[in-house]
Amino acid sequence: MIDFTTGELAQTACIWEACARKVGNVHRGADFANTALTDFLLSGAVIGPVLQHAGNRSVGATVFDAVERTQAVVGQNTNLGIILLLAPLAAEWSGMRPGVQVADILKGLTTDDTRLVYEAIRLANPGGLGGAPEQDVREEPTVTLLEAMKLAAERDMIARQYANGFADVFDFGVPTFTIAFAKFGSVEAAIVDSQLRWLAAHPDSLIARKNGAAVTEDVQRRAQAALALGGLETSAGRAAGVALDRHLRSDGNRLNPGTTADLITACLFVALRENMVTPSAPFRWNVSDWL
């Protein structure tokens, strides 16, 4: 049995997430006006080698290097959230820090990590980036990266993972994916099912930043309604999912649930790294009434 590297598993997670036909996202059947599937695939390819060596450098250095390489190949932000999530997870699992847990990685974050991450965020220039009352990314930080993430945890699901030790990933997202994979037998269906369940349970931070709480809660209710109709297991649930996809694409990509996509990528990486699923697992979901 081949022992895949951390970098290879990170690349696999990125490819799976990007290709799966998730509502409102770029996938193998839908591009955005200025962003194509190839942009996400290239982004996943270039960050793999960076994450492979995450254990012998700081989280901040890993994040900045990965963002800089992404900008060099696609010239836009396609994966900042993914990088922020995978950097501490890859540092734990790179094999270079035996016995170190992700909680230890987070506790060891420094002000220098904050400075490098802030620089990476400015370079990526993510959509909907506003100001913050404390420790704004445009200012010189005075707190550790963990402290900065705790300040943002109420408004950003990625920051929340730093604040709660990746509890949503480990306790909600990974089991949601593995249960769906066992049920449907394909990675793509498990990813799509996971996305609907993330959207139903947790308002998407990117949608919230661009559109406000009311619009975000409306998306959440639509995802809940699709699941109430049976989700991917029924024709009515799938039809509701297709309608949700049309709604999310009705105003350019302002309703793109990008943070949810980032969180799913982290869950896929964990599932791969823990051998809950393998890179050779069946991917394609064969169904005639989906996107």
XYZ file of C-alpha atoms in Angstrom, residues 34-181:
148
model
C -13.322 35.488 -14.340
C -12.457 32.216 -12.594
C -12.354 28.743 -14.122
C -11.939 25.234 -12.774
C -8.373 25.224 -14.066
C -7.573 28.140 -11.741
C -8.550 26.030 -8.738
C -6.708 22.965 -10.031
C -3.521 24.947 -10.607
C -3.870 26.514 -7.157
C -4.162 23.099 -5.556
C -1.155 21.854 -7.474
C 1.208 24.626 -6.391
C 0.368 24.561 -2.693
C 0.967 20.827 -2.318
C 4.786 21.085 -2.155
C 4.512 24.032 0.262
C 2.281 22.088 2.638
C 4.548 19.069 2.374
C 7.184 21.043 4.294
C 4.832 22.806 6.694
C 6.299 20.984 9.678
C 9.715 22.590 9.438
C 8.595 26.211 9.190
C 6.100 28.529 10.849
C 2.407 28.523 9.945
C 2.706 32.143 8.852
C 5.582 31.354 6.490
C 3.648 28.429 5.008
C 0.566 30.577 4.450
C 2.484 33.408 2.827
C 4.504 31.084 0.555
C 1.373 29.234 -0.576
C -0.538 32.452 -1.278
C 2.411 33.943 -3.159
C 2.716 30.835 -5.350
C -1.027 30.837 -6.000
C -0.887 34.454 -7.117
C 2.005 33.604 -9.430
C -0.013 30.959 -11.300
C -3.578 32.335 -11.302
C -3.245 35.992 -10.309
C -6.263 35.996 -7.996
C -7.564 34.590 -4.738
C -8.759 31.031 -5.258
C -7.628 29.359 -2.037
C -6.738 31.699 0.829
C -9.220 29.997 3.147
C -7.963 26.562 2.160
C -4.381 27.579 2.861
C -5.270 29.051 6.257
C -7.025 25.814 7.218
C -4.501 23.355 5.831
C -1.334 25.075 7.072
C -1.670 24.063 10.759
C -3.142 20.662 9.862
C -0.244 19.949 7.510
C 2.249 21.114 10.132
C 0.880 18.475 12.487
C 0.915 15.674 9.907
C 4.037 16.425 7.908
C 6.044 13.888 9.910
C 8.566 16.511 10.963
C 7.090 17.143 14.409
C 6.445 13.702 15.951
C 3.822 13.760 18.700
C 2.781 17.354 18.050
C -0.988 17.917 17.844
C -2.815 20.686 16.024
C -3.694 22.226 19.403
C 0.030 22.541 20.110
C 0.572 24.137 16.703
C -2.118 26.716 17.423
C -0.818 27.491 20.916
C 2.651 28.042 19.498
C 1.592 30.694 16.987
C 3.392 34.027 17.313
C 3.001 37.656 16.371
C 5.323 36.986 13.438
C 2.812 34.420 12.188
C 0.153 37.121 12.371
C 2.311 39.549 10.406
C 2.953 37.013 7.630
C -0.692 35.945 7.456
C -1.826 39.570 7.296
C 0.635 40.142 4.463
C -0.736 37.057 2.698
C -4.316 38.273 3.113
C -3.438 41.645 1.633
C -1.722 39.893 -1.286
C -4.707 37.600 -1.898
C -7.174 40.490 -1.485
C -10.225 38.282 -0.819
C -13.702 39.395 -1.821
C -15.749 41.199 0.801
C -12.733 42.060 2.944
C -13.757 44.897 5.220
C -12.222 46.582 8.213
C -11.983 45.187 11.730
C -12.330 47.110 15.005
C -9.254 45.370 16.425
C -6.112 44.003 14.748
C -7.161 44.989 11.226
C -5.145 43.180 8.521
C -3.983 46.501 7.109
C -2.228 47.391 10.364
C 0.854 46.029 12.121
C -0.356 43.244 14.442
C 0.379 43.221 18.170
C -1.125 39.816 19.040
C -0.407 36.199 18.113
C -2.206 34.628 15.185
C -4.353 32.544 17.530
C -5.392 35.682 19.416
C -6.146 37.483 16.162
C -8.261 34.570 14.956
C -10.203 34.529 18.219
C -11.083 38.186 17.657
C -12.542 37.294 14.244
C -14.149 33.974 15.200
C -17.684 35.350 15.566
C -17.757 36.624 11.996
C -15.540 34.149 10.158
C -15.792 30.343 10.144
C -12.140 29.868 9.245
C -10.975 32.014 12.145
C -13.386 30.018 14.300
C -11.477 26.824 13.537
C -8.320 28.323 14.998
C -10.278 29.492 18.029
C -11.958 26.150 18.738
C -9.150 23.791 17.728
C -10.811 22.849 14.428
C -13.803 21.400 16.297
C -16.234 22.062 13.444
C -13.952 20.256 11.012
C -13.250 17.264 13.247
C -16.628 16.897 14.965
C -19.054 17.978 12.242
C -17.472 18.118 8.808
C -15.419 14.928 8.719
C -18.206 12.673 10.088
C -20.680 14.319 7.715
C -18.453 13.460 4.754
C -17.629 9.900 5.821
C -21.271 9.047 6.580
C -22.299 10.373 3.158
C -19.480 8.491 1.438
